[in-house]
Amino acid sequence: MRIVLSFLLALLVAAAVPVHAQQATDVTPSTGEIAATTVVGRHGMVASQEAEASRIGAAVLARGGNAVDAAVATAFALAVTLPRAGNLGGGGFLVLHRAGGEAVTIDFRETAPAAATATMFLDAAGNADPRKSRFSASAIAVPGSVAGLALAHQRFGSGRLTLAELIAPAVRLARAGVPVTGDLFETLTLAERRLGQWPSSARVFLKDGRPPAEGDRLVQTDLADTLERIAAQGPAGFYTGPVAEKLVATVRSADGLLGLEDLAGYRAVVREPVRGTYRGFDIVAMPSPSSGGVHLVEMLNILEGYDLRSLGAGAPAALHLEIEAMKLAYADRAAFLGDADKVDVPLERLLSKDYAAELRRSIDPKRARPASEIRPDSPALGGGGADTTHLSVIDRDGNAVALTTSLNFNYGVGLVAEGTGVLLNNTLDDFSAKPGAPNAFGLIGGAANAPAPGKRPLSSMTPTIVLKDGRPVLVTGAPGGSRIITTVLQVIVNRVDFGLSPADAVAAPRLHHQWRPDEVLVERTMPEATLRTLAAMGHPLRIGATSGSAHTVAVTQDGVVGVADRRSRGAGAAGD
């Protein structure tokens, strides 16, 4: 039954009988590649990077849990089923729109240990040493995921389900084991060397020093025990007591900095969201230490001055304008962004429509502008692999959650804390080791994002909710390191400006520019004719890997649509 959009959520509230979700056929974009799968339902929807975790979240909705409950259950399940990115030993961000109109965010980004210093990732000559910041235990930050998920449940859950009930499915999966197929098989094979260098990791993820065979089961008994302790004791079961002691002992034995006081003192923080408007829609996104919300709004403000719809979806002229907006925003990211609790961030100016108009005047609609001409005196220039995971949820009452978590690299630093099953992050690489020195994603920054005790490194994670007339119409986000912000931008533009279906908005080929290096990273599915035109406009192009996997939930005239971005094998959406 087709219904008018403005009345859809009222229908969801009133409906009392669950309707089974329907799985639609895969969407085939113009390139001919299958890139997204949709699920349509009337009540609630969960889309995440792993199908079993999505089903667990949908089952929570069916039991009367709200969007926060479902997101928490899904996130804990991902720590088992998607160990390369789902986690207890990392951190992330949650953006929540409540049906009554309130919007809040929860910052559970990791923090630097008390022993961190501004020069911790420099060698004896004063140069940035990527080995220290990416591959050593010195890169391990204080984990935030457990605190953040527990705080979300405590403050904003439905009250119908306990934390233990939400964690129980993850415990069962960890004890029974999950099949090593698809994405899990491929990533364990690729991570063999990094996991194998740590005996505690090899015992969990390798068999006789080799990756498990396809079809084997990955059993994580220690992780199940840790999850049970959290279920029984809440965050205290992770941040104090035996689990905390094992975390610290493992990190210290590998010459890392984590201390018991760092764990005991960690706190997730409820923050006001970053807000913006775009063509009559409201944007609700994550504030610092995410750079995503600020610069998503900044890019949308720039693009709002152009009639993109008349140019057409995927048209080189439209893509050119998006690229130019990306360059400007990422230059500002490098110059100004850091942990706003520790440094001054000119937030009001960066989010201003007037500032966007000023930036827009510097864009030539016909020619690419060299990156060297944009902020040539930036403090980020000196002198003056990756994985994350995202899930989206809407419940029958109109509550919406966008949740992104990360270990930074696939499997983080690769180290499992002995006796806990917890994979540890290498998030401190997201700091700027030195002005002008790129991190693993090629991003540079200045003193605003230098390491310091208790400081939260800048992140590109961009969980986002788009509202119309106060109601959620799009919940999205993505993994992908520095490409996260531009992925979210393109999903929104595809949906709002070009009117693409949710699946087509996600499936469309993507591109990315982050100011430095001066190149446009383009997915292989981009049409060749488009590439030729962009190159003729002066854009240096590099064909590269896929940009994120934007698992998205949208409210449409046909119902609530969950979109699993098939750039990630095993992704799935599920509704009750």
Coordinates of C-alpha atoms in Angstrom, one line a residue:
M1 CA 0.0 0.0 0.0
R2 CA 1.4 3.4 -1.0
I3 CA 1.0 6.2 1.5
V4 CA 2.1 9.8 1.7
L5 CA 5.5 10.2 3.3
S6 CA 4.4 12.7 5.9
F7 CA 2.0 10.1 7.4
L8 CA 4.3 7.0 7.2
L9 CA 5.7 7.2 10.7
A10 CA 2.3 7.8 12.1
L11 CA 1.3 4.5 10.5
L12 CA 4.4 2.8 12.0
V13 CA 3.3 4.0 15.5
A14 CA -0.2 2.8 15.1
A15 CA 0.5 -0.6 13.5
A16 CA 0.2 -3.3 16.1
V17 CA 0.8 -6.5 14.0
P18 CA 4.4 -7.2 12.8
V19 CA 4.8 -7.5 9.0
H20 CA 7.6 -9.6 7.7
A21 CA 10.1 -7.6 5.7
Q22 CA 10.5 -8.3 2.0
Q23 CA 13.9 -8.7 0.4
A24 CA 14.1 -7.1 -3.0
T25 CA 16.3 -8.1 -5.8
D26 CA 19.8 -6.7 -5.9
V27 CA 20.2 -3.3 -7.5
T28 CA 22.2 -3.2 -10.7
P29 CA 23.6 0.3 -11.4
S30 CA 24.5 1.6 -14.8
T31 CA 27.9 -0.1 -14.6
G32 CA 26.3 -3.5 -14.4
E33 CA 27.7 -4.4 -11.0
I34 CA 25.5 -5.6 -8.2
A35 CA 26.1 -3.1 -5.3
A36 CA 23.2 -3.0 -3.0
T37 CA 20.4 -5.2 -1.6
T38 CA 17.2 -3.7 -0.1
V39 CA 14.8 -5.0 2.4
V40 CA 11.4 -3.3 2.8
G41 CA 9.2 -3.3 5.9
R42 CA 6.6 -1.3 7.7
H43 CA 7.8 -1.2 11.3
G44 CA 11.5 -1.1 12.0
M45 CA 14.7 -1.8 10.1
V46 CA 18.4 -2.5 10.8
A47 CA 21.2 -2.3 8.2
S48 CA 24.7 -3.3 9.0
Q49 CA 27.9 -4.8 7.6
E50 CA 27.0 -8.3 8.7
A51 CA 23.7 -10.0 8.1
E52 CA 23.4 -12.1 11.3
A53 CA 24.1 -9.0 13.4
S54 CA 21.3 -7.2 11.5
R55 CA 18.9 -10.0 12.2
I56 CA 19.8 -9.9 15.9
G57 CA 18.9 -6.1 15.9
A58 CA 15.7 -6.7 14.1
A59 CA 14.7 -9.4 16.6
V60 CA 15.2 -6.8 19.4
L61 CA 12.8 -4.5 17.6
A62 CA 10.3 -7.3 17.3
R63 CA 10.5 -7.9 21.0
G64 CA 9.5 -4.3 21.7
G65 CA 13.0 -2.8 22.0
N66 CA 13.6 0.6 20.5
A67 CA 16.2 1.8 18.0
V68 CA 18.9 2.2 20.7
D69 CA 18.3 -1.3 22.0
A70 CA 18.6 -2.7 18.5
A71 CA 21.7 -0.7 17.8
V72 CA 23.4 -1.9 21.0
A73 CA 22.6 -5.5 20.4
T74 CA 23.8 -5.3 16.8
A75 CA 27.0 -3.6 17.8
F76 CA 27.8 -6.3 20.4
A77 CA 27.0 -9.0 17.9
L78 CA 29.4 -7.4 15.3
A79 CA 32.2 -7.7 17.9
V80 CA 31.8 -11.5 17.3
T81 CA 30.7 -11.8 13.7
L82 CA 32.8 -9.0 12.2
P83 CA 36.0 -9.0 14.3
R84 CA 38.0 -6.9 11.8
A85 CA 35.9 -3.9 12.7
G86 CA 33.1 -4.7 15.2
N87 CA 34.7 -4.5 18.6
L88 CA 35.0 -4.2 22.4
G89 CA 38.5 -2.8 22.1
G90 CA 37.9 0.2 19.9
G91 CA 35.5 3.2 20.0
G92 CA 33.0 5.1 17.9
F93 CA 30.1 7.6 17.7
L94 CA 26.3 7.3 18.0
V95 CA 23.8 9.8 16.6
L96 CA 20.2 9.5 17.9
H97 CA 17.0 11.2 16.8
R98 CA 14.2 10.6 19.3
A99 CA 10.7 10.5 18.1
G100 CA 9.7 13.4 20.3
G101 CA 12.2 15.6 18.4
E102 CA 15.2 15.5 20.6
A103 CA 18.6 14.7 19.0
V104 CA 21.7 13.7 20.9
T105 CA 25.0 12.1 20.2
I106 CA 27.3 9.8 22.3
D107 CA 31.0 10.2 21.9
F108 CA 32.8 7.0 22.8
R109 CA 35.9 7.7 20.8
E110 CA 39.1 6.2 22.3
T111 CA 41.4 8.5 24.3
A112 CA 45.2 8.7 24.6
P113 CA 46.7 7.2 27.7
A114 CA 48.0 9.4 30.5
A115 CA 51.6 8.6 29.4
A116 CA 51.0 9.9 25.8
T117 CA 53.2 12.8 24.6
A118 CA 53.2 15.0 21.5
T119 CA 56.4 13.4 20.3
M120 CA 55.5 9.8 21.0
F121 CA 55.5 8.8 17.3
L122 CA 58.7 10.6 16.2
D123 CA 62.1 8.8 15.7
A124 CA 65.4 10.0 17.0
A125 CA 65.8 12.4 14.1
G126 CA 62.4 14.0 14.9
N127 CA 60.6 12.5 11.9
A128 CA 57.3 10.7 12.0
D129 CA 57.7 6.9 12.4
P130 CA 54.7 5.1 11.0
R131 CA 55.8 1.8 12.5
K132 CA 55.2 3.3 16.0
S133 CA 51.8 4.8 15.2
R134 CA 50.4 2.0 13.2
F135 CA 51.9 -1.4 14.1
S136 CA 53.2 -1.2 17.7
A137 CA 51.3 -1.4 21.0
S138 CA 52.1 2.3 21.5
A139 CA 49.3 3.0 19.0
I140 CA 46.7 1.5 21.4
A141 CA 44.2 4.0 22.8
V142 CA 41.9 3.6 25.8
P143 CA 38.8 1.7 24.4
G144 CA 35.4 3.4 24.4
S145 CA 33.0 1.0 22.8
V146 CA 31.7 -0.8 26.0
A147 CA 31.2 2.5 27.8
G148 CA 29.4 4.1 24.9
L149 CA 27.1 1.2 24.2
A150 CA 26.2 0.8 27.9
L151 CA 25.6 4.5 28.2
A152 CA 23.3 4.5 25.2
H153 CA 21.2 1.7 26.7
Q154 CA 21.1 3.2 30.1
R155 CA 20.1 6.7 29.0
F156 CA 18.1 6.1 25.8
G157 CA 17.0 2.5 25.7
S158 CA 13.4 1.5 25.9
G159 CA 13.7 0.1 29.4
R160 CA 12.0 -3.2 28.2
L161 CA 15.3 -5.1 27.7
T162 CA 18.3 -5.3 30.0
L163 CA 21.8 -4.9 28.8
A164 CA 22.4 -8.6 29.5
E165 CA 19.5 -9.5 27.2
L166 CA 21.0 -7.4 24.4
I167 CA 24.4 -9.0 24.9
A168 CA 23.1 -12.6 25.1
P169 CA 23.0 -13.2 21.3
A170 CA 26.6 -12.2 21.0
V171 CA 27.6 -14.5 23.8
R172 CA 25.9 -17.4 22.1
L173 CA 27.6 -16.7 18.8
A174 CA 31.0 -16.4 20.4
R175 CA 30.6 -19.8 22.2
A176 CA 29.1 -21.7 19.4
G177 CA 31.3 -20.1 16.8
V178 CA 30.6 -18.3 13.5
P179 CA 31.3 -19.8 10.1
V180 CA 34.5 -18.6 8.4
T181 CA 33.1 -17.7 5.0
G182 CA 33.0 -14.7 2.7
D183 CA 34.4 -11.5 4.3
L184 CA 35.6 -13.2 7.5
F185 CA 37.6 -15.8 5.5
E186 CA 39.1 -13.2 3.2
T187 CA 40.1 -10.8 5.9
L188 CA 41.6 -13.4 8.2
T189 CA 43.7 -14.6 5.2
L190 CA 44.9 -11.1 4.5
A191 CA 45.6 -10.4 8.2
E192 CA 47.5 -13.6 8.8
R193 CA 50.9 -11.9 9.2
R194 CA 49.7 -9.2 11.5
L195 CA 47.7 -11.5 13.7
G196 CA 50.4 -14.2 13.7
Q197 CA 53.0 -11.9 15.2
W198 CA 51.0 -12.0 18.5
P199 CA 50.7 -15.5 20.1
S200 CA 47.5 -14.5 21.9
S201 CA 45.9 -13.5 18.6
A202 CA 47.2 -16.5 16.7
R203 CA 45.5 -18.8 19.3
V204 CA 42.1 -17.2 18.5
F205 CA 42.2 -16.5 14.8
L206 CA 44.7 -19.0 13.3
K207 CA 45.0 -22.8 13.2
D208 CA 48.5 -24.1 13.5
G209 CA 49.8 -20.7 12.5
R210 CA 47.6 -20.6 9.4
P211 CA 44.2 -18.9 8.6
P212 CA 41.2 -21.2 9.1
A213 CA 39.9 -22.9 6.1
E214 CA 36.7 -21.7 4.5
G215 CA 33.8 -23.4 6.2
D216 CA 35.6 -23.8 9.6
R217 CA 34.0 -22.2 12.7
L218 CA 35.6 -19.3 14.6
V219 CA 35.0 -20.0 18.3
Q220 CA 35.8 -17.1 20.7
T221 CA 35.4 -18.5 24.2
D222 CA 37.4 -15.9 26.0
L223 CA 35.4 -13.2 24.2
A224 CA 32.2 -14.9 25.3
D225 CA 33.5 -14.8 28.9
T226 CA 34.3 -11.1 28.6
L227 CA 30.8 -10.4 27.2
E228 CA 29.2 -12.3 30.0
R229 CA 31.2 -10.3 32.6
I230 CA 30.0 -7.1 30.9
A231 CA 26.4 -8.4 30.9
A232 CA 26.6 -9.1 34.6
Q233 CA 28.5 -6.1 35.8
G234 CA 28.0 -3.4 33.1
P235 CA 31.0 -1.3 32.0
A236 CA 32.7 -2.0 35.4
G237 CA 33.2 -5.6 34.2
F238 CA 35.4 -4.3 31.4
Y239 CA 37.1 -1.2 32.8
T240 CA 38.0 -2.6 36.2
G241 CA 38.7 -6.0 37.7
P242 CA 40.2 -9.1 35.9
V243 CA 39.4 -8.0 32.3
A244 CA 41.0 -4.6 32.8
E245 CA 44.1 -6.2 34.4
K246 CA 44.5 -8.6 31.5
L247 CA 44.1 -5.7 29.0
V248 CA 46.8 -3.7 30.7
A249 CA 49.2 -6.6 31.2
T250 CA 49.0 -7.5 27.5
V251 CA 49.6 -4.0 26.3
R252 CA 52.4 -3.3 28.8
S253 CA 54.1 -6.5 27.9
A254 CA 54.2 -5.3 24.3
D255 CA 55.6 -1.9 25.4
G256 CA 52.4 0.0 25.1
L257 CA 51.2 2.8 27.4
L258 CA 47.8 1.7 28.6
G259 CA 47.3 1.8 32.4
L260 CA 44.6 0.6 34.9
E261 CA 43.9 4.3 35.7
D262 CA 43.3 5.0 32.0
L263 CA 40.6 2.3 31.9
A264 CA 39.0 3.2 35.2
G265 CA 38.9 6.9 34.2
Y266 CA 37.4 6.5 30.8
R267 CA 34.0 8.1 30.2
A268 CA 31.7 8.2 27.2
V269 CA 30.2 11.7 26.7
V270 CA 26.7 12.8 25.6
R271 CA 27.1 15.8 23.3
E272 CA 24.9 18.2 21.3
P273 CA 24.9 17.2 17.6
V274 CA 26.2 19.2 14.7
R275 CA 23.2 20.6 12.8
G276 CA 22.8 21.9 9.3
T277 CA 20.2 22.3 6.7
Y278 CA 20.2 21.3 3.0
R279 CA 17.4 22.1 0.6
G280 CA 14.7 21.9 3.2
F281 CA 16.1 18.9 5.0
D282 CA 17.7 19.0 8.5
I283 CA 21.1 17.3 9.0
V284 CA 21.9 15.8 12.4
A285 CA 25.5 14.6 12.7
M286 CA 28.5 14.1 15.0
P287 CA 30.5 16.9 16.6
S288 CA 34.2 16.9 17.5
P289 CA 36.2 14.8 17.9
S290 CA 34.5 13.7 14.7
S291 CA 35.5 15.9 11.7
G292 CA 32.7 14.2 9.8
G293 CA 29.7 16.2 10.9
V294 CA 31.3 19.6 10.6
H295 CA 32.7 19.0 7.1
L296 CA 29.7 17.2 5.8
V297 CA 27.6 20.3 6.6
E298 CA 30.3 22.5 5.2
M299 CA 30.3 20.6 1.9
L300 CA 26.5 20.5 1.7
N301 CA 26.4 24.3 2.4
I302 CA 28.8 24.8 -0.5
L303 CA 26.8 22.6 -2.9
E304 CA 23.5 24.1 -1.9
G305 CA 24.4 27.1 -4.1
Y306 CA 24.4 25.0 -7.2
D307 CA 21.5 23.5 -9.1
L308 CA 22.9 19.9 -9.1
R309 CA 19.6 18.3 -10.1
S310 CA 19.6 20.1 -13.5
L311 CA 23.1 18.7 -14.1
G312 CA 22.0 15.1 -13.5
A313 CA 23.1 12.2 -11.3
G314 CA 26.6 11.1 -12.2
A315 CA 27.2 13.9 -14.6
P316 CA 30.8 15.1 -14.8
A317 CA 29.7 18.7 -14.1
A318 CA 28.0 17.7 -10.9
L319 CA 30.9 15.4 -9.8
H320 CA 33.3 18.3 -10.5
L321 CA 31.5 20.6 -8.1
E322 CA 31.4 17.8 -5.4
I323 CA 35.2 17.3 -5.8
E324 CA 35.9 21.0 -5.4
A325 CA 33.7 21.2 -2.3
M326 CA 35.6 18.2 -0.9
K327 CA 39.0 19.9 -1.4
L328 CA 37.9 23.0 0.5
A329 CA 36.4 21.1 3.4
Y330 CA 39.4 18.7 3.8
A331 CA 41.8 21.7 3.8
D332 CA 39.8 23.2 6.7
R333 CA 39.8 19.8 8.4
A334 CA 43.6 19.7 8.4
A335 CA 44.0 23.3 9.5
F336 CA 41.4 23.6 12.3
L337 CA 39.9 20.3 13.5
G338 CA 40.9 18.5 16.7
D339 CA 39.4 17.4 20.0
A340 CA 37.2 20.4 20.9
D341 CA 37.5 19.6 24.6
K342 CA 41.3 20.4 24.3
V343 CA 41.6 22.9 21.4
D344 CA 39.6 25.8 20.0
V345 CA 37.7 24.9 16.9
P346 CA 36.0 27.7 14.9
L347 CA 32.8 25.7 14.6
E348 CA 30.4 28.6 14.0
R349 CA 32.4 29.9 11.0
L350 CA 32.9 26.4 9.5
L351 CA 29.1 25.7 9.7
S352 CA 28.1 29.2 8.4
K353 CA 26.2 29.6 5.1
D354 CA 28.1 32.8 4.6
Y355 CA 31.4 31.1 4.9
A356 CA 30.2 28.5 2.4
A357 CA 29.3 31.2 0.0
E358 CA 32.8 32.7 0.4
L359 CA 34.3 29.3 -0.4
R360 CA 31.9 28.8 -3.4
R361 CA 33.2 31.9 -5.0
S362 CA 36.6 30.3 -5.3
I363 CA 35.3 27.4 -7.4
D364 CA 35.6 27.4 -11.1
P365 CA 32.7 25.4 -12.5
K366 CA 34.7 24.4 -15.5
R367 CA 38.2 23.7 -14.2
A368 CA 39.8 21.9 -11.3
R369 CA 41.7 24.0 -8.8
P370 CA 45.1 22.7 -7.8
A371 CA 45.3 21.7 -4.1
S372 CA 48.4 23.8 -3.8
E373 CA 46.3 26.9 -4.2
I374 CA 44.0 26.0 -1.3
R375 CA 45.4 27.0 2.1
P376 CA 49.1 27.1 0.9
D377 CA 50.1 28.4 4.4
S378 CA 48.1 25.7 6.3
P379 CA 49.7 24.8 9.7
A380 CA 49.0 21.2 8.7
L381 CA 51.7 21.4 6.0
G382 CA 54.5 22.0 8.6
G383 CA 56.8 25.0 8.8
G384 CA 54.2 27.5 9.7
G385 CA 44.1 0.1 5.4
A386 CA 41.5 0.4 7.3
D387 CA 38.4 -0.6 8.7
T388 CA 35.4 0.7 10.6
T389 CA 31.8 -0.5 10.6
H390 CA 28.5 1.3 10.4
L391 CA 24.9 0.4 11.2
S392 CA 21.6 2.3 10.8
V393 CA 18.3 1.7 12.6
I394 CA 14.8 3.1 12.6
D395 CA 12.1 1.7 14.9
R396 CA 8.3 1.8 14.6
D397 CA 8.0 4.9 16.7
G398 CA 10.3 7.0 14.5
N399 CA 13.5 6.8 16.7
A400 CA 16.6 6.6 14.6
V401 CA 20.2 5.7 15.3
A402 CA 23.3 6.0 13.2
L403 CA 26.2 4.2 14.8
T404 CA 29.8 3.9 13.6
T405 CA 32.6 2.0 15.4
S406 CA 36.2 1.3 14.6
L407 CA 39.4 -0.4 15.5
N408 CA 41.1 1.8 12.9
F409 CA 42.8 -0.8 10.8
N410 CA 41.3 -4.2 10.0
Y411 CA 41.7 -6.1 13.3
G412 CA 43.2 -3.0 14.8
V413 CA 46.8 -3.4 15.8
G414 CA 46.2 -7.2 15.6
L415 CA 46.8 -7.8 19.3
V416 CA 44.2 -9.8 21.3
A417 CA 44.5 -9.1 25.1
E418 CA 45.4 -12.5 26.6
G419 CA 42.5 -14.3 28.2
T420 CA 39.9 -11.7 27.1
G421 CA 39.3 -12.3 23.4
V422 CA 39.4 -8.5 22.9
L423 CA 41.1 -7.2 19.8
L424 CA 42.9 -3.9 20.5
N425 CA 42.8 -0.8 18.3
N426 CA 45.6 1.3 16.7
T427 CA 43.6 4.5 16.9
L428 CA 46.4 6.7 18.0
D429 CA 47.6 6.8 14.4
D430 CA 44.6 9.2 13.9
F431 CA 46.6 11.8 15.7
S432 CA 49.0 14.0 13.7
A433 CA 52.4 12.6 14.6
K434 CA 53.9 15.8 13.1
P435 CA 52.6 18.7 10.9
G436 CA 52.8 17.6 7.3
A437 CA 53.2 13.9 8.1
P438 CA 50.3 11.8 6.8
N439 CA 48.5 9.1 8.8
A440 CA 47.7 5.7 7.3
F441 CA 44.8 7.3 5.3
G442 CA 47.0 10.1 3.9
L443 CA 45.4 12.7 6.1
I444 CA 47.5 15.4 7.5
G445 CA 46.9 17.8 10.4
G446 CA 48.6 20.3 12.7
A447 CA 49.0 20.9 16.4
A448 CA 45.2 20.9 17.0
N449 CA 45.4 17.1 16.5
A450 CA 48.7 16.3 18.2
P451 CA 48.8 13.5 20.8
A452 CA 48.2 14.5 24.4
P453 CA 47.1 12.7 27.6
G454 CA 43.4 12.1 27.7
K455 CA 42.9 13.6 24.2
R456 CA 40.6 12.1 21.6
P457 CA 42.1 11.8 18.1
L458 CA 40.3 13.3 15.3
S459 CA 38.0 10.9 13.4
S460 CA 36.4 10.8 10.0
M461 CA 33.4 8.7 11.2
T462 CA 30.2 10.4 10.1
P463 CA 27.1 8.7 11.4
T464 CA 24.3 11.0 10.1
I465 CA 20.5 11.3 10.3
V466 CA 18.5 13.4 7.7
L467 CA 15.2 14.7 8.8
K468 CA 12.2 16.2 7.0
D469 CA 9.6 18.1 9.0
G470 CA 11.2 16.7 12.2
R471 CA 11.0 13.1 11.1
P472 CA 13.9 10.8 10.0
V473 CA 14.0 10.1 6.2
L474 CA 17.5 8.8 5.9
V475 CA 20.0 7.2 8.3
T476 CA 23.4 6.6 7.0
G477 CA 27.2 6.3 7.6
A478 CA 30.1 4.2 6.4
P479 CA 33.5 2.8 7.1
G480 CA 36.4 3.8 4.9
G481 CA 38.9 6.0 6.8
S482 CA 39.3 9.4 5.2
R483 CA 36.6 8.5 2.5
I484 CA 33.8 8.2 5.1
I485 CA 32.8 11.8 4.9
T486 CA 32.6 11.9 1.2
T487 CA 30.8 8.6 1.0
V488 CA 28.0 10.0 3.3
L489 CA 28.0 13.3 1.3
Q490 CA 27.4 11.4 -2.0
V491 CA 24.6 9.2 -0.5
I492 CA 22.8 12.3 0.7
V493 CA 23.3 14.2 -2.6
N494 CA 22.2 11.2 -4.6
R495 CA 19.0 10.9 -2.6
V496 CA 18.1 14.6 -2.0
D497 CA 19.3 16.3 -5.2
F498 CA 18.9 13.5 -7.8
G499 CA 15.9 11.7 -6.2
L500 CA 17.6 8.3 -6.6
S501 CA 16.0 5.3 -4.8
P502 CA 17.8 4.4 -1.5
A503 CA 19.5 1.5 -3.2
D504 CA 20.6 3.5 -6.2
A505 CA 21.8 6.3 -4.0
V506 CA 24.1 3.8 -2.2
A507 CA 25.1 1.8 -5.3
A508 CA 26.2 4.7 -7.5
P509 CA 29.9 4.9 -8.2
R510 CA 31.8 7.1 -5.8
L511 CA 34.8 9.4 -5.8
H512 CA 36.9 11.1 -3.2
H513 CA 39.3 14.0 -2.8
Q514 CA 40.9 15.0 0.5
W515 CA 42.9 18.0 -0.5
R516 CA 46.3 16.3 0.0
P517 CA 47.4 14.4 -2.0
D518 CA 46.0 16.2 -5.0
E519 CA 44.2 13.4 -6.6
V520 CA 40.7 12.1 -7.1
L521 CA 40.3 8.5 -5.9
V522 CA 37.7 6.9 -8.2
E523 CA 35.9 3.6 -7.9
R524 CA 36.5 1.2 -10.7
T525 CA 32.8 1.2 -11.5
M526 CA 32.9 4.9 -12.7
P527 CA 32.0 5.1 -16.4
E528 CA 35.0 5.6 -18.6
A529 CA 33.4 8.6 -20.4
T530 CA 33.0 10.3 -17.1
L531 CA 36.6 9.8 -16.2
R532 CA 37.8 11.2 -19.6
T533 CA 35.7 14.4 -19.0
L534 CA 36.9 14.8 -15.4
A535 CA 40.5 14.4 -16.6
A536 CA 40.0 17.0 -19.3
M537 CA 38.7 19.4 -16.6
G538 CA 42.1 19.1 -14.9
H539 CA 41.4 16.5 -12.2
P540 CA 44.3 14.1 -11.5
L541 CA 42.5 10.7 -11.3
R542 CA 43.5 7.4 -9.6
I543 CA 41.4 4.3 -9.9
G544 CA 41.3 2.7 -6.5
A545 CA 39.5 0.6 -4.0
T546 CA 35.8 1.0 -3.2
S547 CA 34.8 3.8 -0.9
G548 CA 33.2 2.5 2.2
S549 CA 30.0 0.6 2.5
A550 CA 27.1 2.9 3.4
H551 CA 24.6 0.7 5.2
T552 CA 21.5 2.9 5.1
V553 CA 17.9 3.0 6.3
A554 CA 15.4 5.3 4.5
V555 CA 11.8 6.1 5.0
T556 CA 9.9 6.1 1.6
Q557 CA 6.4 6.0 0.4
D558 CA 6.6 2.2 0.2
G559 CA 7.8 1.7 3.8
V560 CA 11.0 1.6 5.7
V561 CA 13.8 0.5 3.4
G562 CA 17.0 -1.1 4.6
V563 CA 19.9 -1.0 2.2
A564 CA 22.9 -3.3 2.6
D565 CA 25.8 -1.9 0.6
R566 CA 27.3 -4.9 -1.1
R567 CA 30.7 -3.3 -1.3
S568 CA 31.1 -5.3 1.9
R569 CA 30.5 -9.1 1.5
G570 CA 28.1 -10.4 4.0
A571 CA 26.3 -7.1 4.7
G572 CA 22.6 -7.4 5.4
A573 CA 19.4 -5.5 6.4
A574 CA 16.6 -7.0 8.4
G575 CA 13.2 -5.7 9.6
D576 CA 10.5 -6.9 12.0

